[in-house]
XYZ file of C-alpha atoms in Angstrom:
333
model
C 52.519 62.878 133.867
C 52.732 59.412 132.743
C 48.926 59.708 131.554
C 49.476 62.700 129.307
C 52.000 61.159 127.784
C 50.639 57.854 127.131
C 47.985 60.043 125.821
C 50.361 61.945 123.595
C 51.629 58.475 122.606
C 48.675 57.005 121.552
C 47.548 60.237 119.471
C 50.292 60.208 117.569
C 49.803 56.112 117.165
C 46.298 56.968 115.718
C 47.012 60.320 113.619
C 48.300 58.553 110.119
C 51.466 60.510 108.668
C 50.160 60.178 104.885
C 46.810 60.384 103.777
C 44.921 57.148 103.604
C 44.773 54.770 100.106
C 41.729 55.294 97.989
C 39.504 52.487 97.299
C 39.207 50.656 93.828
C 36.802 48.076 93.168
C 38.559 45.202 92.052
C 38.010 43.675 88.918
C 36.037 40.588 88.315
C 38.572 38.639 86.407
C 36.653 35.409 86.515
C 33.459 37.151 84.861
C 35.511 38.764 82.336
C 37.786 35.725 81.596
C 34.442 34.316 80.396
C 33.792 36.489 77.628
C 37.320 36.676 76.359
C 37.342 32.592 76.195
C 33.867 33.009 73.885
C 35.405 35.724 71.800
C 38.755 33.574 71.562
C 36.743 30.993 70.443
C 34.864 32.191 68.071
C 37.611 33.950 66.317
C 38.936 30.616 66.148
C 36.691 28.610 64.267
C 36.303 31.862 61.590
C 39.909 30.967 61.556
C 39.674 27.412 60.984
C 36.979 28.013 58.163
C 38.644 30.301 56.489
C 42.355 27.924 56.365
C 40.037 24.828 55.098
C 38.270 27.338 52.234
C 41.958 28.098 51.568
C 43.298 25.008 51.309
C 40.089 24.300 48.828
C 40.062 26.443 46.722
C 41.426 25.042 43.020
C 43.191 27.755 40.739
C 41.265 27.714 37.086
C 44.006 29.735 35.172
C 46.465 28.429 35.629
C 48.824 31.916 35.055
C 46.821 32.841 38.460
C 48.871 33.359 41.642
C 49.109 30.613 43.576
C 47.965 30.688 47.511
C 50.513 31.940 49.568
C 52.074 29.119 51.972
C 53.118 32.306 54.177
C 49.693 33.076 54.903
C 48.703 29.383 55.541
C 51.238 29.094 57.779
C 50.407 32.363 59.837
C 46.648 31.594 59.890
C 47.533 27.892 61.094
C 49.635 29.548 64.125
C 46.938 32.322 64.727
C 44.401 28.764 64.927
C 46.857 27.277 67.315
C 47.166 30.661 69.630
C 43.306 31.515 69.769
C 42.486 27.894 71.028
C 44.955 27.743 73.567
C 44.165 31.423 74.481
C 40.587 30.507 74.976
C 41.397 27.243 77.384
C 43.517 29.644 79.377
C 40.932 31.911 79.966
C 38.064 29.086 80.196
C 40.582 27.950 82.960
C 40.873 31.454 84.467
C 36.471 31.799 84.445
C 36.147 28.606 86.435
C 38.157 29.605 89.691
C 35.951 30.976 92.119
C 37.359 34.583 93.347
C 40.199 36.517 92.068
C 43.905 35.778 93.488
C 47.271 36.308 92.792
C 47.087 33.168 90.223
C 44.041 34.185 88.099
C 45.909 37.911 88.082
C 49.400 36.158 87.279
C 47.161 34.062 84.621
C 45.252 36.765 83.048
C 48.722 38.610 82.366
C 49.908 35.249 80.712
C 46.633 34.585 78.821
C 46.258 38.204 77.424
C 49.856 38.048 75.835
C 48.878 34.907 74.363
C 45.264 36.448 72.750
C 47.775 39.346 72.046
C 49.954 37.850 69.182
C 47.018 35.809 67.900
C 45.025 39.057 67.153
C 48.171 40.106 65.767
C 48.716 36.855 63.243
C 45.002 37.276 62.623
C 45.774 40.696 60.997
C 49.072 39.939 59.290
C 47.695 36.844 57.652
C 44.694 39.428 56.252
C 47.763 41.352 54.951
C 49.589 38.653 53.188
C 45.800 37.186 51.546
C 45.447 40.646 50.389
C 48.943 41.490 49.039
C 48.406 38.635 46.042
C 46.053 41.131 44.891
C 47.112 44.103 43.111
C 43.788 46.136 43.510
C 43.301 44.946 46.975
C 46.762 47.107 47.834
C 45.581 50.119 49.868
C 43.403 47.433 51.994
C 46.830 45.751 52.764
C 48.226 48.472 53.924
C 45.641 49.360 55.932
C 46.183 45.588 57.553
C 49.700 46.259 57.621
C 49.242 49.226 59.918
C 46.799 47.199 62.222
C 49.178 44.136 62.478
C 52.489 45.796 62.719
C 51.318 49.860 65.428
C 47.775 48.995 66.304
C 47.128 45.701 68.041
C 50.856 45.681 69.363
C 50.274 49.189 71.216
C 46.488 48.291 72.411
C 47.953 44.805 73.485
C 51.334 45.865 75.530
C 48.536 48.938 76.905
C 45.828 45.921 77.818
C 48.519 43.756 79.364
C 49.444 47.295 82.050
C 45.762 47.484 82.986
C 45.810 43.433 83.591
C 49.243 44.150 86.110
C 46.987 46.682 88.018
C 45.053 43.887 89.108
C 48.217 42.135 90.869
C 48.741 45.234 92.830
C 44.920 45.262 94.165
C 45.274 41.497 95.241
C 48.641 42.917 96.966
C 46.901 45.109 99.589
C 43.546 43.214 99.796
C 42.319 39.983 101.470
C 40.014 39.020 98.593
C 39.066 39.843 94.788
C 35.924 40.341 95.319
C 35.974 43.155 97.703
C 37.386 46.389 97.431
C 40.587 46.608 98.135
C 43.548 48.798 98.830
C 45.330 50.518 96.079
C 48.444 52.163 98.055
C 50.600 54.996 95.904
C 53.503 53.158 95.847
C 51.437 50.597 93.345
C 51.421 52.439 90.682
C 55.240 51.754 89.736
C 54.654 49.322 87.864
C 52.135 50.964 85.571
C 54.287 53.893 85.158
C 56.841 51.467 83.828
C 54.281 49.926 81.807
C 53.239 53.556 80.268
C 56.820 54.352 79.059
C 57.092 51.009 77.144
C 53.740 51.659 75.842
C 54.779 54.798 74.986
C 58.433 54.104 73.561
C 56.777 51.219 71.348
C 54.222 53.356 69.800
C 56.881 55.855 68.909
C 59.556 52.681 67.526
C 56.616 51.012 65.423
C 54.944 54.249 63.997
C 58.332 55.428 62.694
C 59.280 52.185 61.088
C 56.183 52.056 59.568
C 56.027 55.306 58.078
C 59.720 55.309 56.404
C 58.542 51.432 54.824
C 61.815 49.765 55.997
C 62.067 46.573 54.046
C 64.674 43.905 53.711
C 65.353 41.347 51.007
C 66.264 39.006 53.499
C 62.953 39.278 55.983
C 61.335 38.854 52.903
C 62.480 35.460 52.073
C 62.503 34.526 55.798
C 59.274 35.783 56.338
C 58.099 31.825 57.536
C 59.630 32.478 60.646
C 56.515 34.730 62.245
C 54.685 31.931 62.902
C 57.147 29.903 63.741
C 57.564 32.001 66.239
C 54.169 32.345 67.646
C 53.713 28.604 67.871
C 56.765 28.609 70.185
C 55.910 31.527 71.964
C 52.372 29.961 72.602
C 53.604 26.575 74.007
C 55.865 28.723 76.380
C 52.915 30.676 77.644
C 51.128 27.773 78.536
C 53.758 25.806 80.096
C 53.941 29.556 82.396
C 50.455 29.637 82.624
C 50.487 25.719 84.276
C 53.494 27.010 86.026
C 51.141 30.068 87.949
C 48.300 27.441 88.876
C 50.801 25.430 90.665
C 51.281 28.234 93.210
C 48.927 28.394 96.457
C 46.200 30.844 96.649
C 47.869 33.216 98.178
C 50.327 33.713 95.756
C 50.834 37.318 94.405
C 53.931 38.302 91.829
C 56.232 40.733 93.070
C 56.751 43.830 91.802
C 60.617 42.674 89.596
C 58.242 39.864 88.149
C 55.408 42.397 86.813
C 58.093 44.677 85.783
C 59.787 41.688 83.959
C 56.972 40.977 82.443
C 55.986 43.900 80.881
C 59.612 44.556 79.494
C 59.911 41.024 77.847
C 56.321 41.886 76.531
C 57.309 44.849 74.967
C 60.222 43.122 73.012
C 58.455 40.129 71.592
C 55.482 42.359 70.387
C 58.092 44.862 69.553
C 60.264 42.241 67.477
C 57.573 40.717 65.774
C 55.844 44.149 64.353
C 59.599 45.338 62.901
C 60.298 41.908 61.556
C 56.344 41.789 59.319
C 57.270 45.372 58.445
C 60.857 44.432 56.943
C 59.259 41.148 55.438
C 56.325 42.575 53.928
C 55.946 43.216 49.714
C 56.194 46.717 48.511
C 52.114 47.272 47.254
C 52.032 47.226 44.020
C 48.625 49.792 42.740
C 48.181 49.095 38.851
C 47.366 51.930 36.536
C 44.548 52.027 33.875
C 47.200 50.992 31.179
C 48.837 48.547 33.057
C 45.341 46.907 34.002
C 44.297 46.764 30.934
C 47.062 45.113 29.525
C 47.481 43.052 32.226
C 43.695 41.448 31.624
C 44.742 41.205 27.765
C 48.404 40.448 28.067
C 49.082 37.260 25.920
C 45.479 35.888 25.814
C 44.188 33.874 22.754
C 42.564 35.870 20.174
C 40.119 33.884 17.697
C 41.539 36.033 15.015
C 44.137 39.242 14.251
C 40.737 41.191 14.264
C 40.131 41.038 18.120
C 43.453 42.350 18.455
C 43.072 45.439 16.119
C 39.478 46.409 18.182
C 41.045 45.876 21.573
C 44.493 47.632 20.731
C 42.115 51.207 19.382
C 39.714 51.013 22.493
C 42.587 51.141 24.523
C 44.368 54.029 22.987
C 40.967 55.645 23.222
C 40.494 55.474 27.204
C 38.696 52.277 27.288
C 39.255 49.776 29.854
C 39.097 46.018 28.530
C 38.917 43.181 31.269
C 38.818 39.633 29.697
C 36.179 37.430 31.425
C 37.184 34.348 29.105
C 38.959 34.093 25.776
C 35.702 34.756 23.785
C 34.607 37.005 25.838
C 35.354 39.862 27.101
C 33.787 43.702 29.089
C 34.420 46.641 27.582
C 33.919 49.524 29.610
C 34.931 53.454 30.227
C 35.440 55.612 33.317
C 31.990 57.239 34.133
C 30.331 55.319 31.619
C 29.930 50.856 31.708
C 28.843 49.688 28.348
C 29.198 45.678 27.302
């Protein structure tokens, strides 16, 4: 009697009450920490380049718009975030299997790329906003810096916490490991804020909310990424410091992710109530615009240019003596 039921017992012992995990291959975060610190740094020295042509560049008319110290300031911070983002993940590439650390650390370093890609797009967006025909490309920009890369970035940052959760339930990153059901709380978290922002950030930037005030404090955006960048560095150092076996709990992920989602969150609302209203010149104004209160050599000029205007002719004045003379469909000198 004793033998059936140890029998019994140890049937039960072996039959598992849930069906087992599936297997995931984990993700080589070394490898690809590699080609994120080449892209990081390549994006930063078109950065540099383009902040040193900037600061170069000497204004002939002097009734020209001056450069905009906004968009100095935001390319200097998105120069600032893309080289530490690309020592983070040079630091992440040279460790020799994926742990809890690197995972903690790519989360860390991907925020980090995150807002630079960001800055990147919004400095595009204030370069192109000093030019009236250059307005439906700003827009465009605007829409990139303030729903696109915030969404893709808080989305990239829930695939990077996936990789905590394989560590969790495995002895090594470069096996496959253990992906239980119970993981995937964190990523449904993650999916709600991604979904919640997209629906916050497309609606404030389809009604155009703007503000007088975020207009004139529009400096602090990269004041603000320059701090946030020293922070995720000092939390990046703060990760390494932790032994191997480290792995984030599940509160810290969650954390995470939710103070993620309001800093990218912030950020987007605060360039969409700062930015300029986009100005698109019509054929009149243009062409008064390019004539305006220019020098004529004589009352002449003035009489020729005033009837090819009410005519349909567009005038754009290359230089006080000289000027194109064109029409729609047609381009006569």
């Amino acid at each position: 009697m004793k033998d059936v039921m140890g029998e019994w017992y140890l049937l039960l012992r072996s039959t598992p009450s849930v069906e087992p995990c599936p297997l995931r291959d984990a993700f080589q975060i070394p490898i690809t920490s590699g080609y994120y610190s080449q892209a990081a740094g390549a994006m930063a020295g078109l950065c540099f380049a383009a902040l040193v042509l900037l600061l170069g560049v000497k204004e002939k008319d002097a009734r020209a718009p001056r450069q905009n110290p906004d968009a100095l300031a935001t390319l200097f911070a998105t120069l600032f975030s893309l080289i530490f983002s690309m020592i983070q993940y040079s630091v992440l590439a040279g460790t020799r299997a994926a742990d809890g650390r690197t995972a903690g650390g790519e989360l860390v370093a991907g925020l980090t790329f995150t807002l630079a890609i960001s800055m990147l797009f919004h400095a595009l967006g204030l370069l192109l906003e000093m030019q009236p025909e250059c307005a439906s490309i700003a827009e465009l920009a605007r829409w990139v810096s303030v729903v696109i890369i915030p969404v893709c970035g808080l989305l990239f940052l829930v695939m990077g916490s996936q990789d905590s959760e394989l560590i969790r339930f495995g002895s090594s990153g470069q096996e496959p490991l253990v992906a239980c059901p119970e993981s995937s709380t964190v990523q449904a978290v993650g999916l709600v804020l991604v979904g919640v922002m997209a629906i916050c950030l497309i609606m404030v930037k389809a009604t155009n909310w703007r503000t007088a005030w975020a207009h004139r404090h529009r400096s602090l955006v990269p004041v603000v990424t320059l701090v946030l960048t020293v922070v995720s560095l000092f939390c990046f150092g703060f990760l390494s410091m932790h032994p191997s076996d480290f792995v984030a709990p599940r509160w810290a992920l969650v954390a995470f992710l939710a103070t993620a989602w309001l800093l990218l969150t912030a950020i987007a609302v605060f360039v969409q109530l700062g930015s300029k209203k986009p100005v698109v010149p019509s054929r009149g104004i243009a062409a008064e615009t390019a004539i305006g209160t220019d020098e004529r050599s004589s009352g002449e000029d003035d009489s020729l240019h005033k009837v090819l205007m009410e005519r349909g002719w567009v005038i754009i004045l290359m230089s006080p003596k000289r000027s194109r003379v064109f029409k729609p469909g047609r381009d006569r000198r």
